Coordinates of N, CA and C in Angstrom, one line a residue:
M1 N -8.1 4.3 -8.4 CA -8.5 3.0 -7.7 C -9.2 2.6 -6.8
S2 N -9.7 2.6 -6.8 CA -10.5 1.7 -5.1 C -9.3 1.9 -3.7
F3 N -10.2 1.6 -2.4 CA -9.3 1.1 -1.1 C -9.5 -0.3 -1.2
S4 N -9.2 -1.4 -0.1 CA -8.2 -2.3 -0.2 C -8.2 -2.6 1.2
K5 N -8.4 -3.8 2.0 CA -8.1 -4.1 2.8 C -6.7 -3.9 3.4
C6 N -5.7 -4.4 2.4 CA -4.7 -3.7 3.2 C -4.3 -2.3 3.2
C7 N -5.6 -0.9 3.1 CA -6.0 -0.3 3.3 C -5.1 0.2 5.0
I8 N -6.5 -0.7 5.3 CA -7.0 -0.5 6.8 C -6.2 -1.5 7.6
Q9 N -5.4 -2.6 7.8 CA -4.3 -3.1 8.1 C -2.9 -2.8 8.9
G10 N -2.2 -3.0 10.2 CA -1.6 -2.3 10.5 C -1.0 -2.6 11.7
F11 N -0.1 -1.7 12.6 CA 0.3 -1.9 13.4 C 0.0 -0.6 14.2
S12 N 0.4 -0.4 16.4 CA 0.1 0.5 16.9 C 1.1 1.1 17.3
W13 N 1.9 2.3 17.5 CA 2.5 2.0 17.6 C 2.6 2.2 19.7
Q14 N 4.1 2.8 20.5 CA 4.4 3.1 21.5 C 4.5 4.9 21.4
G15 N 4.8 4.8 22.6 CA 4.6 6.5 22.3 C 3.2 7.1 22.5
T16 N 3.3 8.9 23.5 CA 2.3 9.4 23.7 C 2.9 10.8 23.0
P17 N 1.4 11.4 22.0 CA 1.7 12.6 20.8 C 2.6 14.3 22.1
T18 N 2.8 14.8 22.1 CA 3.3 16.0 22.8 C 2.6 17.6 22.2
G19 N 1.5 17.4 21.4 CA 0.9 18.5 20.6 C 0.1 18.4 21.5
R20 N -1.2 19.6 20.9 CA -2.2 20.5 20.8 C -3.0 20.0 20.2
T21 N -5.0 20.3 20.8 CA -5.7 20.3 19.3 C -6.1 22.2 19.3
G22 N -6.9 22.2 18.6 CA -7.5 23.3 17.5 C -8.1 23.1 16.7
Q23 N -8.1 24.7 16.1 CA -9.3 25.2 14.5 C -8.2 25.1 13.4
L24 N -8.3 24.4 12.1 CA -8.2 25.4 11.7 C -9.7 25.5 10.3
S25 N -8.9 26.0 10.2 CA -10.2 27.2 9.3 C -11.8 26.3 10.0
N26 N -12.1 25.1 9.1 CA -14.5 25.5 10.3 C -13.4 23.8 10.9
N27 N -12.1 23.1 10.7 CA -11.4 21.3 11.1 C -10.6 21.6 12.3
D28 N -11.3 20.9 13.1 CA -10.4 20.4 14.7 C -8.8 19.6 14.2
V29 N -8.3 19.9 14.4 CA -6.4 19.4 14.5 C -5.4 19.3 15.1
Y30 N -4.4 19.2 15.1 CA -3.7 18.7 16.5 C -2.6 19.6 15.3
I31 N -2.5 20.2 16.7 CA -1.0 20.8 16.2 C 0.4 20.8 17.3
T32 N 1.6 20.3 16.7 CA 2.9 20.0 17.1 C 3.1 20.5 16.7
G33 N 4.8 21.8 17.8 CA 5.8 22.3 16.4 C 5.1 23.6 16.7
D34 N 6.6 25.1 16.8 CA 6.7 26.5 17.6 C 6.4 27.6 15.7
N35 N 7.2 26.2 14.6 CA 7.9 27.7 14.2 C 6.2 29.1 13.3
A36 N 6.1 30.0 13.3 CA 5.4 31.0 12.7 C 5.4 31.0 10.8
D37 N 6.8 30.5 10.6 CA 7.4 30.5 9.3 C 6.8 29.5 8.6
V38 N 7.6 28.5 9.8 CA 7.2 27.2 7.9 C 6.7 26.5 8.7
A39 N 5.5 25.5 7.6 CA 3.7 24.6 8.1 C 4.1 23.0 7.7
I40 N 3.6 22.7 7.7 CA 3.2 21.5 7.5 C 2.3 20.9 7.2
L41 N 0.9 21.1 6.0 CA -0.3 20.2 6.1 C 0.1 18.8 6.1
F42 N -0.6 16.9 7.5 CA -0.5 16.7 7.6 C -1.6 16.0 6.9
I43 N -2.4 15.1 6.4 CA -3.8 14.6 5.8 C -3.1 13.4 5.6
A44 N -4.0 12.8 6.8 CA -3.8 11.3 7.6 C -4.3 10.2 6.1
D45 N -3.8 8.9 7.0 CA -4.7 7.6 5.9 C -5.7 7.7 7.0
L46 N -6.6 6.2 5.9 CA -8.5 6.3 6.7 C -8.3 6.7 8.6
F47 N -7.4 6.3 9.1 CA -7.3 6.3 11.3 C -7.3 7.8 11.0
G48 N -6.8 8.8 9.8 CA -7.6 10.2 11.0 C -6.7 10.5 12.0
W49 N -7.1 11.7 12.4 CA -6.0 12.9 12.6 C -6.2 12.7 14.1
T50 N -6.6 10.8 14.9 CA -7.0 10.8 16.0 C -5.6 10.1 16.7
F51 N -4.8 9.7 15.4 CA -4.2 8.0 14.7 C -3.3 8.6 15.8
P52 N -2.3 7.2 16.9 CA -1.8 7.5 17.4 C -0.5 7.4 17.0
N53 N -0.4 6.4 16.2 CA 0.3 7.1 14.9 C 0.7 8.2 13.8
V54 N -0.4 8.8 13.7 CA -0.4 9.5 12.8 C 0.1 11.2 13.9
R55 N -0.2 11.2 15.1 CA 0.7 12.1 15.9 C 1.7 12.7 16.4
L56 N 1.9 10.3 16.3 CA 4.0 10.3 16.8 C 4.3 10.8 15.7
L57 N 3.8 10.8 14.6 CA 5.3 10.8 13.3 C 4.9 12.6 13.2
A58 N 3.4 13.2 12.9 CA 3.8 14.5 13.2 C 4.7 15.8 13.7
D59 N 4.6 14.3 15.0 CA 5.8 15.8 15.7 C 7.4 15.0 15.6
H60 N 7.6 14.3 15.3 CA 8.8 13.6 14.8 C 9.1 15.0 14.0
Y61 N 7.9 15.0 12.6 CA 8.3 16.3 11.9 C 8.2 17.8 11.8
A62 N 7.9 18.1 13.7 CA 8.1 19.5 14.0 C 9.6 19.6 15.0
R63 N 9.8 18.0 14.9 CA 11.2 18.7 16.1 C 12.1 18.8 14.8
E64 N 12.5 17.6 14.3 CA 13.0 17.6 12.9 C 13.4 17.8 12.3
V65 N 12.3 19.3 11.2 CA 12.0 19.6 10.6 C 11.7 20.9 11.6
G66 N 12.0 21.1 11.8 CA 11.6 22.4 12.6 C 10.6 23.1 12.2
A67 N 9.5 22.8 12.7 CA 8.3 23.6 11.7 C 7.6 23.7 12.1
T68 N 5.6 24.1 12.0 CA 4.8 23.8 13.2 C 4.1 22.4 12.2
V69 N 2.9 21.8 13.0 CA 2.1 20.4 12.0 C 1.4 20.9 12.1
F70 N -0.2 20.3 11.0 CA -1.2 20.3 11.7 C -2.2 19.3 10.8
V71 N -1.9 17.9 11.9 CA -3.1 17.2 10.9 C -4.5 17.4 11.3
P72 N -5.6 18.3 10.8 CA -6.6 17.7 10.0 C -7.8 16.9 10.5
D73 N -8.3 16.9 11.3 CA -10.0 16.2 10.8 C -10.7 16.7 9.7
F74 N -10.6 14.7 8.3 CA -10.8 16.0 7.2 C -12.0 14.3 6.9
F75 N -12.7 13.9 8.1 CA -13.6 12.0 8.1 C -15.0 12.8 8.7
G76 N -15.1 14.1 9.7 CA -16.0 15.1 9.4 C -16.6 13.9 11.3
G77 N -15.2 13.7 12.7 CA -15.7 14.1 13.5 C -15.6 12.1 13.5
E78 N -15.1 11.5 11.7 CA -15.4 9.8 12.0 C -14.8 9.2 12.6
V79 N -14.5 7.9 12.6 CA -12.9 7.3 13.7 C -13.5 6.3 13.4
L80 N -11.5 5.1 12.5 CA -12.7 3.9 11.8 C -12.3 3.6 13.2
D81 N -12.6 1.9 13.1 CA -12.2 1.2 14.5 C -11.2 0.8 15.2
F82 N -10.1 0.8 15.0 CA -8.6 0.9 15.1 C -8.6 -1.3 16.1
D83 N -9.4 -1.2 17.3 CA -8.9 -2.4 18.0 C -9.8 -3.7 16.9
L84 N -11.1 -3.4 16.2 CA -11.5 -4.6 14.5 C -10.1 -4.0 13.9
V85 N -9.5 -4.1 14.0 CA -8.7 -4.0 12.4 C -7.3 -5.1 13.1
A86 N -7.4 -4.2 13.5 CA -6.5 -4.8 15.5 C -6.4 -7.2 14.9
A87 N -7.2 -7.0 15.9 CA -8.8 -8.3 15.9 C -8.8 -9.1 13.7
E88 N -8.5 -8.1 13.3 CA -9.4 -8.4 11.7 C -10.5 -8.4 11.7
K89 N -10.8 -8.5 11.9 CA -12.7 -8.0 12.3 C -13.0 -7.0 11.1
F90 N -12.8 -7.2 9.6 CA -13.3 -6.4 9.3 C -14.4 -6.7 9.3
D91 N -15.4 -7.9 8.0 CA -16.1 -8.1 8.3 C -17.1 -7.5 9.4
Q92 N -16.9 -6.1 10.0 CA -17.9 -5.6 11.2 C -17.0 -3.7 10.2
I93 N -16.2 -3.6 9.9 CA -16.3 -1.6 9.4 C -16.2 -1.9 8.4
D94 N -17.6 -0.3 7.7 CA -18.3 -0.7 7.3 C -17.1 0.4 5.8
L95 N -16.4 -0.2 5.0 CA -15.4 0.3 4.6 C -16.4 1.9 3.5
P96 N -17.0 0.8 2.5 CA -18.1 1.3 1.3 C -18.3 2.4 1.7
G97 N -19.0 2.7 2.4 CA -20.1 4.1 3.9 C -19.1 4.7 4.1
F98 N -18.3 4.3 4.8 CA -17.0 5.1 5.3 C -16.8 6.4 4.1
I99 N -16.3 5.4 2.9 CA -15.8 6.2 2.0 C -16.6 7.2 1.3
G100 N -17.6 6.9 1.1 CA -19.2 7.2 0.5 C -19.2 8.6 1.4
R101 N -18.9 9.1 3.4 CA -19.7 9.7 3.3 C -17.9 10.6 3.5
N102 N -17.1 10.6 3.1 CA -16.2 10.8 2.5 C -15.0 11.3 1.2
G103 N -15.1 11.2 0.8 CA -15.2 10.5 -1.1 C -14.1 12.1 -0.6
R104 N -13.4 11.9 -2.7 CA -13.1 13.3 -2.4 C -13.6 14.0 -3.2
E105 N -15.1 14.1 -3.7 CA -15.8 15.7 -3.4 C -15.9 16.2 -2.3
Q106 N -16.7 15.2 -1.9 CA -17.1 15.2 -0.5 C -15.5 16.8 0.6
R107 N -14.6 16.2 0.0 CA -13.2 16.2 1.3 C -12.9 17.8 0.7
E108 N -12.7 17.3 -0.6 CA -11.5 17.9 -1.5 C -11.6 19.9 -1.1
P109 N -12.9 20.9 -0.7 CA -12.9 21.8 -1.0 C -12.7 22.4 0.6
E110 N -12.6 20.9 1.1 CA -12.8 21.4 2.9 C -10.5 21.9 3.0
I111 N -10.6 20.8 2.6 CA -9.0 20.4 2.5 C -8.1 21.5 1.7
F112 N -9.0 21.8 0.7 CA -7.8 23.8 -0.1 C -8.7 24.7 1.4
D113 N -9.2 24.5 1.8 CA -9.5 26.0 3.0 C -8.5 25.7 3.8
C114 N -8.7 24.8 4.7 CA -7.6 24.4 5.3 C -5.8 24.9 5.3
A115 N -5.4 24.5 3.6 CA -4.3 25.0 3.9 C -3.6 26.8 3.2
R116 N -5.2 26.7 1.8 CA -5.3 28.3 1.8 C -5.6 29.3 3.7
A117 N -5.5 28.6 4.7 CA -5.4 29.7 5.9 C -3.8 29.8 6.8
L118 N -3.3 28.4 6.3 CA -2.4 27.9 6.9 C -1.4 29.7 5.8
K119 N -1.0 30.0 5.4 CA -0.4 31.0 4.7 C -1.6 32.2 4.3
Q120 N -3.4 31.9 4.5 CA -3.8 33.4 4.3 C -4.3 34.4 6.1
D121 N -4.5 33.5 6.4 CA -4.8 33.4 7.7 C -3.6 33.5 8.8
L122 N -2.7 32.6 8.0 CA -2.1 32.6 9.7 C -0.6 33.1 9.3
G123 N -1.1 33.5 8.4 CA 0.7 33.9 7.5 C 2.4 33.3 7.8
Y124 N 1.7 31.7 7.0 CA 2.9 31.2 7.1 C 4.3 31.5 5.8
K125 N 5.7 31.7 5.6 CA 6.1 31.9 4.7 C 6.0 30.7 3.9
K126 N 6.2 29.0 4.3 CA 6.6 28.2 3.0 C 5.2 27.4 3.8
V127 N 4.6 26.8 3.2 CA 4.1 25.1 3.5 C 4.4 24.3 2.6
G128 N 4.4 22.8 3.3 CA 4.6 22.1 2.4 C 2.7 20.7 3.4
A129 N 3.3 20.3 2.0 CA 2.1 19.4 2.2 C 2.3 17.2 2.5
V130 N 2.3 16.9 3.6 CA 2.6 15.2 3.0 C 1.4 14.3 3.4
G131 N 1.2 13.4 3.2 CA -0.4 12.9 2.6 C 0.2 10.9 2.7
Y132 N -0.6 10.8 3.4 CA -0.3 8.8 3.1 C -1.6 7.8 3.3
C133 N -2.1 7.1 1.9 CA -2.5 6.0 1.0 C -3.8 7.5 1.7
Y134 N -4.7 8.2 1.8 CA -6.4 8.5 1.3 C -5.4 10.6 1.5
G135 N -4.5 10.9 2.3 CA -3.7 11.4 2.4 C -3.1 12.1 0.2
G136 N -3.2 11.2 -0.6 CA -1.2 10.4 -0.9 C -2.2 12.0 -2.3
W137 N -3.9 11.4 -3.2 CA -4.7 12.0 -3.6 C -5.0 13.4 -3.7
A138 N -5.1 14.0 -2.5 CA -5.8 15.0 -1.2 C -4.1 15.6 -1.9
S139 N -2.9 16.0 -1.6 CA -1.3 16.6 -1.1 C -1.2 16.7 -2.9
F140 N -1.3 15.7 -3.9 CA -2.2 16.5 -5.1 C -2.5 17.0 -5.8
R141 N -3.6 17.3 -5.9 CA -5.1 18.3 -5.7 C -4.4 19.3 -5.5
L142 N -3.4 19.6 -3.5 CA -3.3 21.0 -3.6 C -1.4 21.6 -4.1
G143 N -0.9 20.5 -4.4 CA -0.3 21.6 -5.6 C -0.4 21.0 -7.7
A144 N -1.3 21.5 -7.6 CA -1.8 21.1 -8.8 C -2.0 22.7 -9.3
K145 N -1.3 22.4 -10.7 CA -1.0 23.5 -11.3 C -2.2 25.2 -11.4
E146 N -3.6 24.2 -10.8 CA -4.6 24.9 -10.6 C -4.8 26.7 -9.9
H147 N -3.6 26.0 -9.0 CA -4.0 27.5 -7.6 C -2.0 27.7 -8.4
A148 N -1.5 27.2 -9.9 CA 0.2 28.4 -9.7 C -0.3 29.5 -10.2
S149 N -1.4 30.7 -9.4 CA -1.7 32.2 -9.2 C -1.3 32.9 -8.1
A150 N -1.7 31.6 -7.1 CA -2.2 32.1 -5.4 C -1.2 29.9 -5.3
P151 N -0.1 29.9 -5.2 CA -0.5 28.7 -4.6 C -0.1 27.9 -3.7
L152 N -1.0 27.0 -3.6 CA -1.4 26.8 -1.4 C -0.9 25.7 -0.8
V153 N 0.0 25.5 -1.4 CA 1.7 23.9 -0.9 C 2.9 24.2 -2.1
D154 N 4.3 25.0 -0.9 CA 5.0 25.2 -1.6 C 6.2 23.2 -2.5
C155 N 5.0 22.3 -1.6 CA 6.2 21.1 -1.8 C 5.1 20.5 -1.5
I156 N 5.0 19.2 -2.1 CA 4.6 18.0 -0.6 C 5.7 16.6 -1.4
A157 N 4.8 15.3 -0.1 CA 5.0 14.4 0.7 C 4.7 13.8 0.6
V158 N 5.0 12.1 -0.6 CA 3.6 11.0 -0.7 C 3.8 9.8 -0.4
G159 N 3.5 8.7 0.6 CA 3.1 7.9 0.5 C 2.4 7.3 0.6
H160 N 2.6 6.2 -0.2 CA 1.5 5.0 -0.8 C 0.3 5.5 -0.7
P161 N 0.0 5.8 -2.1 CA -1.8 6.6 -2.1 C -2.3 6.1 -2.6
S162 N -3.7 6.2 -2.7 CA -5.0 5.8 -2.0 C -6.1 6.7 -3.0
L163 N -6.5 6.3 -4.0 CA -7.6 7.6 -4.9 C -6.6 8.1 -6.1
L164 N -5.9 8.4 -6.2 CA -4.7 9.0 -6.6 C -5.4 8.4 -8.3
T165 N -5.1 9.5 -9.4 CA -5.2 8.8 -10.6 C -4.1 9.8 -11.9
K166 N -4.8 9.4 -13.0 CA -3.3 9.9 -13.5 C -3.3 11.0 -13.7
K167 N -4.1 11.6 -13.9 CA -4.7 13.1 -14.1 C -4.3 14.0 -13.1
D168 N -4.6 13.6 -11.7 CA -3.3 14.0 -10.5 C -2.1 14.1 -11.0
I169 N -1.6 13.7 -11.2 CA 0.1 13.1 -11.3 C -0.1 13.8 -12.7
D170 N -0.4 14.4 -13.4 CA 0.2 15.2 -14.7 C -0.9 16.4 -14.1
E171 N -1.6 17.1 -13.3 CA -1.2 18.0 -13.2 C -0.2 18.9 -11.4
V172 N 0.2 18.0 -11.3 CA 1.2 18.4 -10.1 C 2.0 19.2 -10.9
A173 N 2.1 20.6 -10.0 CA 3.1 21.8 -10.8 C 4.3 21.9 -9.6
V174 N 4.0 21.6 -8.5 CA 5.1 21.9 -7.3 C 6.1 20.6 -7.1
P175 N 7.8 20.7 -6.8 CA 7.9 19.0 -6.1 C 7.8 18.9 -5.2
V176 N 7.8 17.0 -5.6 CA 6.6 16.2 -5.8 C 7.6 15.1 -4.9
Q177 N 7.7 14.5 -3.1 CA 8.6 13.4 -3.4 C 7.9 12.1 -2.9
M178 N 7.7 11.1 -3.9 CA 6.7 9.3 -3.9 C 8.4 8.5 -2.6
L179 N 7.7 7.9 -1.8 CA 7.4 7.1 -0.5 C 6.3 5.9 -1.5
A180 N 7.0 5.4 -2.1 CA 6.0 3.8 -3.0 C 7.2 2.2 -2.4
P181 N 5.7 1.3 -1.7 CA 6.7 -0.3 -1.1 C 6.4 -0.9 -2.4
E182 N 7.4 -1.7 -2.8 CA 6.9 -2.2 -3.6 C 5.6 -3.5 -3.7
I183 N 5.1 -3.5 -2.8 CA 4.0 -3.9 -3.0 C 2.5 -3.2 -2.5
D184 N 2.1 -2.8 -3.0 CA 0.4 -2.0 -2.6 C -0.2 -2.1 -4.0
Q185 N -1.2 -2.7 -4.2 CA -1.9 -3.0 -4.8 C -3.4 -1.7 -5.1
A186 N -2.5 -0.3 -4.0 CA -3.4 0.9 -3.9 C -2.5 1.9 -4.8
Y187 N -1.2 1.6 -5.0 CA -0.4 2.4 -5.9 C 0.1 1.1 -6.9
P188 N -0.1 1.1 -7.6 CA 0.1 0.5 -8.5 C 1.5 -0.8 -9.6
V189 N 2.4 -1.8 -10.2 CA 2.9 -0.7 -11.4 C 3.0 0.1 -11.7
E190 N 2.0 0.6 -12.9 CA 1.9 1.1 -13.6 C 1.4 2.4 -13.4
L191 N 0.9 3.3 -12.6 CA 0.5 3.4 -11.4 C 2.1 4.8 -11.6
K192 N 2.4 3.8 -10.6 CA 4.1 3.8 -10.1 C 4.9 4.5 -11.8
L193 N 5.1 3.7 -12.8 CA 6.2 3.9 -13.5 C 5.4 5.4 -14.4
H194 N 3.9 5.6 -14.2 CA 3.5 7.0 -14.9 C 3.0 8.2 -14.3
T195 N 4.1 8.0 -12.7 CA 4.5 8.4 -11.8 C 5.1 9.2 -11.9
F196 N 7.1 8.4 -12.1 CA 7.8 8.1 -12.4 C 8.0 9.3 -14.3
E197 N 7.7 8.4 -15.2 CA 8.0 9.4 -16.1 C 6.8 11.0 -15.8
T198 N 6.3 10.3 -15.9 CA 5.4 12.4 -15.6 C 5.7 12.6 -15.0
L199 N 6.8 12.6 -14.4 CA 7.2 14.0 -13.0 C 8.5 13.9 -14.4
Q200 N 9.1 13.2 -14.8 CA 10.5 13.7 -15.3 C 9.9 15.2 -16.8
R201 N 8.8 14.5 -17.6 CA 8.7 14.7 -17.9 C 7.8 16.5 -17.6
L202 N 7.1 16.5 -16.9 CA 6.9 18.3 -16.2 C 7.9 18.9 -16.0
G203 N 9.2 18.1 -15.4 CA 10.5 19.0 -15.5 C 10.3 20.2 -14.0
V204 N 8.7 19.6 -13.2 CA 9.1 19.8 -11.4 C 10.7 18.8 -10.3
P205 N 11.4 19.3 -10.0 CA 11.6 18.4 -9.2 C 11.4 17.1 -8.1
F206 N 11.0 16.6 -8.6 CA 10.9 14.9 -8.1 C 11.8 13.7 -6.8
D207 N 11.0 12.8 -6.2 CA 12.6 12.6 -5.7 C 11.5 11.4 -5.9
Y208 N 11.8 10.0 -6.3 CA 11.1 9.1 -5.9 C 11.6 8.8 -5.2
Q209 N 10.9 7.1 -4.2 CA 11.8 5.9 -3.6 C 11.3 5.0 -2.7
H210 N 11.9 4.1 -4.3 CA 11.7 3.2 -4.2 C 12.0 2.0 -3.6
F211 N 10.8 1.0 -2.1 CA 10.6 0.2 -1.1 C 10.8 -0.7 -1.6
P212 N 11.7 -1.7 -1.2 CA 11.0 -3.2 -1.6 C 11.1 -4.1 -0.3
G213 N 9.5 -4.8 -1.0 CA 10.3 -5.7 0.4 C 8.9 -5.5 1.5
V214 N 8.5 -4.0 1.5 CA 7.5 -3.9 1.9 C 6.2 -3.8 1.5
V215 N 4.8 -3.3 2.6 CA 3.7 -3.1 1.3 C 3.2 -1.9 2.0
H216 N 1.4 -0.7 1.4 CA 1.3 -0.4 1.8 C 0.8 -0.7 2.8
A217 N 0.9 0.7 3.8 CA 1.3 1.7 5.1 C 1.8 1.6 5.1
C218 N 3.4 0.6 5.5 CA 4.6 0.7 6.4 C 4.6 1.8 6.9
F219 N 4.5 3.6 6.3 CA 4.9 3.7 6.7 C 3.9 4.9 7.4
I220 N 3.4 4.3 8.2 CA 2.1 5.1 9.2 C 1.9 3.6 9.8
R221 N 2.0 2.2 9.4 CA 0.7 1.8 10.4 C 2.4 0.0 11.0
G222 N 3.4 0.8 9.6 CA 3.8 -1.1 10.2 C 4.1 -1.8 10.9
D223 N 4.6 -2.3 11.0 CA 5.6 -3.1 12.2 C 6.3 -3.2 13.3
E224 N 6.6 -1.8 13.9 CA 7.9 -1.7 14.8 C 9.3 -3.2 15.6
N225 N 8.6 -3.8 15.5 CA 8.9 -5.0 16.1 C 9.6 -5.9 14.9
K226 N 9.7 -5.7 13.5 CA 9.9 -6.2 12.4 C 11.1 -5.5 11.8
P227 N 11.7 -6.0 11.3 CA 13.5 -5.8 11.8 C 13.3 -4.3 10.0
G228 N 12.4 -5.6 9.0 CA 12.3 -4.8 7.7 C 12.2 -3.7 7.4
E229 N 10.3 -3.6 7.6 CA 9.1 -2.3 8.7 C 10.1 -0.8 9.3
R230 N 10.8 -1.9 10.4 CA 11.3 -0.5 10.7 C 12.4 -0.1 10.0
A231 N 13.0 -0.5 9.6 CA 14.0 -0.4 8.5 C 13.1 1.6 7.9
A232 N 12.2 0.8 7.3 CA 11.5 1.0 6.4 C 10.8 2.7 6.3
M233 N 10.2 2.3 8.2 CA 9.3 3.5 8.6 C 10.7 4.2 9.0
E234 N 11.9 4.2 8.9 CA 13.1 5.4 9.7 C 13.1 5.8 7.7
R235 N 13.3 5.0 7.6 CA 13.5 5.4 6.3 C 13.2 6.3 6.0
G236 N 11.9 6.1 5.8 CA 10.5 7.1 4.6 C 10.5 8.3 5.9
K237 N 10.7 7.6 7.0 CA 10.7 9.3 8.3 C 11.4 9.7 7.7
N238 N 12.9 10.2 7.7 CA 14.1 10.8 7.5 C 14.2 10.4 5.5
A239 N 13.3 10.2 5.1 CA 13.6 11.2 3.8 C 12.2 12.2 3.9
V240 N 11.6 12.2 4.4 CA 10.2 13.2 4.5 C 10.5 14.2 5.2
V241 N 12.1 14.0 6.4 CA 12.1 15.0 7.5 C 13.1 15.7 6.0
G242 N 14.9 14.8 5.3 CA 15.8 15.7 4.9 C 15.1 16.9 3.1
W243 N 12.9 16.1 2.5 CA 13.3 16.9 1.5 C 13.0 18.1 2.9
F244 N 11.9 18.1 2.7 CA 11.1 19.5 4.1 C 12.5 19.9 3.9
R245 N 13.1 20.1 4.7 CA 14.0 20.4 4.7 C 15.1 21.5 4.3
Q246 N 14.5 20.3 2.7 CA 15.5 21.5 1.8 C 14.9 22.5 1.0
L247 N 13.9 21.9 0.8 CA 12.8 22.7 0.2 C 11.8 24.4 0.8
L248 N 11.4 23.4 1.9 CA 10.9 25.0 3.3 C 12.8 25.1 3.5
K249 N 13.5 25.1 4.9 CA 13.9 25.9 5.1 C 14.8 26.4 5.0
D250 N 15.9 25.6 3.3 CA 17.1 26.4 3.2 C 16.1 26.8 1.7
A251 N 15.4 26.3 1.1 CA 14.6 27.9 -0.1 C 15.7 28.8 -0.4

């Protein structure tokens, strides 16, 4: 599934992130939280690791799960101009070029390296991955059965994924939480049904949550001034927090 304009629409939230920047593997990274045993790898949407909404959400996860959250730069320093998006000047955004430079094949190795570093180099005992839009396919790949002998992550949470394939879903081997907006060109009904049916067949623990009346990007770039979108944002955040507390802290 390719990207569409829905992947770069949305709103910027108020607030000041409280974390710090550093390095993870060979990538710049935003780090928030101080738990030495439990980590969350947050794979951002197309606006990347510097987008305030992503960092604010990472801060929530760190506080409410009780984990250290890492948000790496997986776009080689590139940043989409949110001001152009806010002004709806989509013709001035080279989305195909951006995706061409930051596609699955280009970025998967470093995503794996960052996840591997959390356990092997930094000594975290439990690691979860959360991904929105672009980060959705990557989270499934981190939880794939090919890593069964040395799991990169212990569970994943995914919201409104892009570039996700049926093969990604077929090969997942860790517990999965899926947050699915009703209206989503990047995650259509056919793929939603495949997700639900396949996770049951695979027998992995899963939590599939349907969000009626909201659209792609609602969990990262929803309008906090719209009651329906704000409710979805809050429900989505709380769902991920509860999932990680259960799978990473209480297991």
